[in-house]
Amino acid sequence: MRNNDEGKPFFIPSEKLRLHLLDKNIKKAHLSLSDEKFNAVAFVVLELG
């Protein structure tokens, strides 16, 4: 997990994951994170190309 200069979260997939995503024709991944004092949730939406 990383954040860009504006604070937007992003991730850099491992080589194994990158190859798997390419094999499945997935072109983009969108990451959403939210947290509160005792809870956190993450969503990833994958776009087919």
PDB file of N, CA and C in Angstrom:
ATOM      1  N   MET A   1       0.837  -1.179   0.000  1.00  0.00           N
ATOM      2  CA  MET A   1       0.000   0.000   0.000  1.00  0.00           C
ATOM      3  C   MET A   1       0.879   1.238   0.000  1.00  0.00           C
ATOM      4  N   ARG A   2       0.478   2.173  -0.807  1.00  0.00           N
ATOM      5  CA  ARG A   2       1.168   3.461  -0.884  1.00  0.00           C
ATOM      6  C   ARG A   2       0.098   4.546  -1.046  1.00  0.00           C
ATOM      7  N   ASN A   3       0.514   5.791  -0.935  1.00  0.00           N
ATOM      8  CA  ASN A   3      -0.360   6.923  -1.207  1.00  0.00           C
ATOM      9  C   ASN A   3       0.360   7.839  -2.182  1.00  0.00           C
ATOM     10  N   ASN A   4      -0.410   8.393  -3.127  1.00  0.00           N
ATOM     11  CA  ASN A   4       0.201   9.350  -4.042  1.00  0.00           C
ATOM     12  C   ASN A   4       0.334  10.705  -3.347  1.00  0.00           C
ATOM     13  N   ASP A   5       0.796  11.711  -4.059  1.00  0.00           N
ATOM     14  CA  ASP A   5       1.018  13.032  -3.466  1.00  0.00           C
ATOM     15  C   ASP A   5      -0.262  13.676  -2.941  1.00  0.00           C
ATOM     16  N   GLU A   6      -1.409  13.238  -3.462  1.00  0.00           N
ATOM     17  CA  GLU A   6      -2.696  13.782  -3.025  1.00  0.00           C
ATOM     18  C   GLU A   6      -3.333  12.932  -1.933  1.00  0.00           C
ATOM     19  N   GLY A   7      -2.658  11.863  -1.515  1.00  0.00           N
ATOM     20  CA  GLY A   7      -3.174  11.003  -0.457  1.00  0.00           C
ATOM     21  C   GLY A   7      -4.000   9.827  -0.946  1.00  0.00           C
ATOM     22  N   LYS A   8      -4.191   9.719  -2.254  1.00  0.00           N
ATOM     23  CA  LYS A   8      -4.981   8.623  -2.808  1.00  0.00           C
ATOM     24  C   LYS A   8      -4.211   7.306  -2.675  1.00  0.00           C
ATOM     25  N   PRO A   9      -4.864   6.262  -2.128  1.00  0.00           N
ATOM     26  CA  PRO A   9      -4.163   4.985  -1.960  1.00  0.00           C
ATOM     27  C   PRO A   9      -3.984   4.253  -3.288  1.00  0.00           C
ATOM     28  N   PHE A  10      -2.906   3.516  -3.379  1.00  0.00           N
ATOM     29  CA  PHE A  10      -2.683   2.644  -4.525  1.00  0.00           C
ATOM     30  C   PHE A  10      -1.789   1.501  -4.082  1.00  0.00           C
ATOM     31  N   PHE A  11      -1.739   0.464  -4.896  1.00  0.00           N
ATOM     32  CA  PHE A  11      -0.849  -0.652  -4.584  1.00  0.00           C
ATOM     33  C   PHE A  11      -0.072  -1.034  -5.825  1.00  0.00           C
ATOM     34  N   ILE A  12       1.079  -1.600  -5.598  1.00  0.00           N
ATOM     35  CA  ILE A  12       1.917  -2.099  -6.681  1.00  0.00           C
ATOM     36  C   ILE A  12       1.901  -3.616  -6.571  1.00  0.00           C
ATOM     37  N   PRO A  13       1.279  -4.300  -7.540  1.00  0.00           N
ATOM     38  CA  PRO A  13       1.160  -5.761  -7.432  1.00  0.00           C
ATOM     39  C   PRO A  13       2.507  -6.458  -7.599  1.00  0.00           C
ATOM     40  N   SER A  14       2.613  -7.595  -6.966  1.00  0.00           N
ATOM     41  CA  SER A  14       3.802  -8.427  -7.162  1.00  0.00           C
ATOM     42  C   SER A  14       3.831  -8.904  -8.613  1.00  0.00           C
ATOM     43  N   GLU A  15       4.956  -9.393  -9.038  1.00  0.00           N
ATOM     44  CA  GLU A  15       5.079  -9.898 -10.411  1.00  0.00           C
ATOM     45  C   GLU A  15       4.109 -11.055 -10.644  1.00  0.00           C
ATOM     46  N   LYS A  16       3.961 -11.922  -9.662  1.00  0.00           N
ATOM     47  CA  LYS A  16       3.041 -13.059  -9.787  1.00  0.00           C
ATOM     48  C   LYS A  16       1.601 -12.574  -9.967  1.00  0.00           C
ATOM     49  N   LEU A  17       1.180 -11.600  -9.166  1.00  0.00           N
ATOM     50  CA  LEU A  17      -0.170 -11.055  -9.298  1.00  0.00           C
ATOM     51  C   LEU A  17      -0.322 -10.326 -10.627  1.00  0.00           C
ATOM     52  N   ARG A  18       0.680  -9.557 -11.026  1.00  0.00           N
ATOM     53  CA  ARG A  18       0.620  -8.827 -12.296  1.00  0.00           C
ATOM     54  C   ARG A  18       0.404  -9.780 -13.468  1.00  0.00           C
ATOM     55  N   LEU A  19       1.128 -10.890 -13.476  1.00  0.00           N
ATOM     56  CA  LEU A  19       0.973 -11.875 -14.548  1.00  0.00           C
ATOM     57  C   LEU A  19      -0.402 -12.534 -14.504  1.00  0.00           C
ATOM     58  N   HIS A  20      -0.906 -12.801 -13.312  1.00  0.00           N
ATOM     59  CA  HIS A  20      -2.244 -13.390 -13.166  1.00  0.00           C
ATOM     60  C   HIS A  20      -3.310 -12.423 -13.700  1.00  0.00           C
ATOM     61  N   LEU A  21      -3.193 -11.145 -13.355  1.00  0.00           N
ATOM     62  CA  LEU A  21      -4.148 -10.150 -13.843  1.00  0.00           C
ATOM     63  C   LEU A  21      -4.098 -10.046 -15.364  1.00  0.00           C
ATOM     64  N   LEU A  22      -2.906 -10.059 -15.938  1.00  0.00           N
ATOM     65  CA  LEU A  22      -2.778 -10.030 -17.401  1.00  0.00           C
ATOM     66  C   LEU A  22      -3.417 -11.262 -18.033  1.00  0.00           C
ATOM     67  N   ASP A  23      -3.213 -12.416 -17.420  1.00  0.00           N
ATOM     68  CA  ASP A  23      -3.784 -13.662 -17.923  1.00  0.00           C
ATOM     69  C   ASP A  23      -5.310 -13.617 -17.924  1.00  0.00           C
ATOM     70  N   LYS A  24      -5.894 -12.911 -16.968  1.00  0.00           N
ATOM     71  CA  LYS A  24      -7.353 -12.793 -16.853  1.00  0.00           C
ATOM     72  C   LYS A  24      -7.899 -11.590 -17.612  1.00  0.00           C
ATOM     73  N   ASN A  25      -7.030 -10.899 -18.376  1.00  0.00           N
ATOM     74  CA  ASN A  25      -7.404  -9.732 -19.178  1.00  0.00           C
ATOM     75  C   ASN A  25      -7.889  -8.560 -18.319  1.00  0.00           C
ATOM     76  N   ILE A  26      -7.332  -8.419 -17.125  1.00  0.00           N
ATOM     77  CA  ILE A  26      -7.671  -7.311 -16.239  1.00  0.00           C
ATOM     78  C   ILE A  26      -6.692  -6.177 -16.513  1.00  0.00           C
ATOM     79  N   LYS A  27      -7.247  -5.023 -16.873  1.00  0.00           N
ATOM     80  CA  LYS A  27      -6.419  -3.896 -17.295  1.00  0.00           C
ATOM     81  C   LYS A  27      -6.222  -2.845 -16.213  1.00  0.00           C
ATOM     82  N   LYS A  28      -7.184  -2.689 -15.301  1.00  0.00           N
ATOM     83  CA  LYS A  28      -7.080  -1.674 -14.252  1.00  0.00           C
ATOM     84  C   LYS A  28      -7.632  -2.225 -12.948  1.00  0.00           C
ATOM     85  N   ALA A  29      -7.075  -1.733 -11.852  1.00  0.00           N
ATOM     86  CA  ALA A  29      -7.577  -2.059 -10.521  1.00  0.00           C
ATOM     87  C   ALA A  29      -7.788  -0.746  -9.772  1.00  0.00           C
ATOM     88  N   HIS A  30      -8.966  -0.592  -9.177  1.00  0.00           N
ATOM     89  CA  HIS A  30      -9.302   0.607  -8.409  1.00  0.00           C
ATOM     90  C   HIS A  30      -9.418   0.203  -6.945  1.00  0.00           C
ATOM     91  N   LEU A  31      -8.792   0.960  -6.071  1.00  0.00           N
ATOM     92  CA  LEU A  31      -8.732   0.641  -4.651  1.00  0.00           C
ATOM     93  C   LEU A  31      -9.462   1.701  -3.847  1.00  0.00           C
ATOM     94  N   SER A  32     -10.314   1.250  -2.921  1.00  0.00           N
ATOM     95  CA  SER A  32     -11.006   2.153  -2.010  1.00  0.00           C
ATOM     96  C   SER A  32     -10.793   1.654  -0.591  1.00  0.00           C
ATOM     97  N   LEU A  33     -10.397   2.551   0.296  1.00  0.00           N
ATOM     98  CA  LEU A  33     -10.164   2.213   1.697  1.00  0.00           C
ATOM     99  C   LEU A  33     -10.971   3.141   2.585  1.00  0.00           C
ATOM    100  N   SER A  34     -11.444   2.596   3.698  1.00  0.00           N
ATOM    101  CA  SER A  34     -12.140   3.403   4.687  1.00  0.00           C
ATOM    102  C   SER A  34     -11.827   2.833   6.058  1.00  0.00           C
ATOM    103  N   ASP A  35     -11.655   3.719   7.026  1.00  0.00           N
ATOM    104  CA  ASP A  35     -11.413   3.222   8.379  1.00  0.00           C
ATOM    105  C   ASP A  35     -12.031   4.149   9.413  1.00  0.00           C
ATOM    106  N   GLU A  36     -12.381   3.543  10.506  1.00  0.00           N
ATOM    107  CA  GLU A  36     -12.882   4.232  11.685  1.00  0.00           C
ATOM    108  C   GLU A  36     -12.058   3.742  12.860  1.00  0.00           C
ATOM    109  N   LYS A  37     -12.449   4.099  14.045  1.00  0.00           N
ATOM    110  CA  LYS A  37     -11.657   3.755  15.221  1.00  0.00           C
ATOM    111  C   LYS A  37     -11.429   2.255  15.369  1.00  0.00           C
ATOM    112  N   PHE A  38     -12.473   1.436  15.170  1.00  0.00           N
ATOM    113  CA  PHE A  38     -12.364  -0.006  15.402  1.00  0.00           C
ATOM    114  C   PHE A  38     -12.566  -0.859  14.155  1.00  0.00           C
ATOM    115  N   ASN A  39     -12.809  -0.250  13.016  1.00  0.00           N
ATOM    116  CA  ASN A  39     -13.110  -1.004  11.804  1.00  0.00           C
ATOM    117  C   ASN A  39     -12.366  -0.436  10.607  1.00  0.00           C
ATOM    118  N   ALA A  40     -12.129  -1.309   9.658  1.00  0.00           N
ATOM    119  CA  ALA A  40     -11.549  -0.887   8.382  1.00  0.00           C
ATOM    120  C   ALA A  40     -12.134  -1.765   7.285  1.00  0.00           C
ATOM    121  N   VAL A  41     -12.255  -1.204   6.090  1.00  0.00           N
ATOM    122  CA  VAL A  41     -12.770  -1.956   4.955  1.00  0.00           C
ATOM    123  C   VAL A  41     -11.996  -1.530   3.709  1.00  0.00           C
ATOM    124  N   ALA A  42     -11.805  -2.487   2.811  1.00  0.00           N
ATOM    125  CA  ALA A  42     -11.133  -2.204   1.543  1.00  0.00           C
ATOM    126  C   ALA A  42     -11.927  -2.864   0.425  1.00  0.00           C
ATOM    127  N   PHE A  43     -12.045  -2.165  -0.695  1.00  0.00           N
ATOM    128  CA  PHE A  43     -12.692  -2.697  -1.886  1.00  0.00           C
ATOM    129  C   PHE A  43     -11.736  -2.539  -3.057  1.00  0.00           C
ATOM    130  N   VAL A  44     -11.689  -3.553  -3.888  1.00  0.00           N
ATOM    131  CA  VAL A  44     -10.926  -3.471  -5.126  1.00  0.00           C
ATOM    132  C   VAL A  44     -11.878  -3.801  -6.266  1.00  0.00           C
ATOM    133  N   VAL A  45     -11.946  -2.916  -7.247  1.00  0.00           N
ATOM    134  CA  VAL A  45     -12.761  -3.125  -8.439  1.00  0.00           C
ATOM    135  C   VAL A  45     -11.796  -3.339  -9.598  1.00  0.00           C
ATOM    136  N   LEU A  46     -11.982  -4.439 -10.322  1.00  0.00           N
ATOM    137  CA  LEU A  46     -11.098  -4.790 -11.432  1.00  0.00           C
ATOM    138  C   LEU A  46     -11.804  -4.540 -12.756  1.00  0.00           C
ATOM    139  N   GLU A  47     -11.109  -3.921 -13.703  1.00  0.00           N
ATOM    140  CA  GLU A  47     -11.659  -3.642 -15.033  1.00  0.00           C
ATOM    141  C   GLU A  47     -11.073  -4.605 -16.048  1.00  0.00           C
ATOM    142  N   LEU A  48     -11.962  -5.226 -16.810  1.00  0.00           N
ATOM    143  CA  LEU A  48     -11.519  -6.076 -17.909  1.00  0.00           C
ATOM    144  C   LEU A  48     -11.193  -5.204 -19.108  1.00  0.00           C
ATOM    145  N   GLY A  49     -10.242  -5.667 -19.920  1.00  0.00           N
ATOM    146  CA  GLY A  49      -9.832  -4.851 -21.064  1.00  0.00           C
ATOM    147  C   GLY A  49     -10.165  -5.432 -22.331  1.00  0.00           C
TER     148      GLY A  49
END
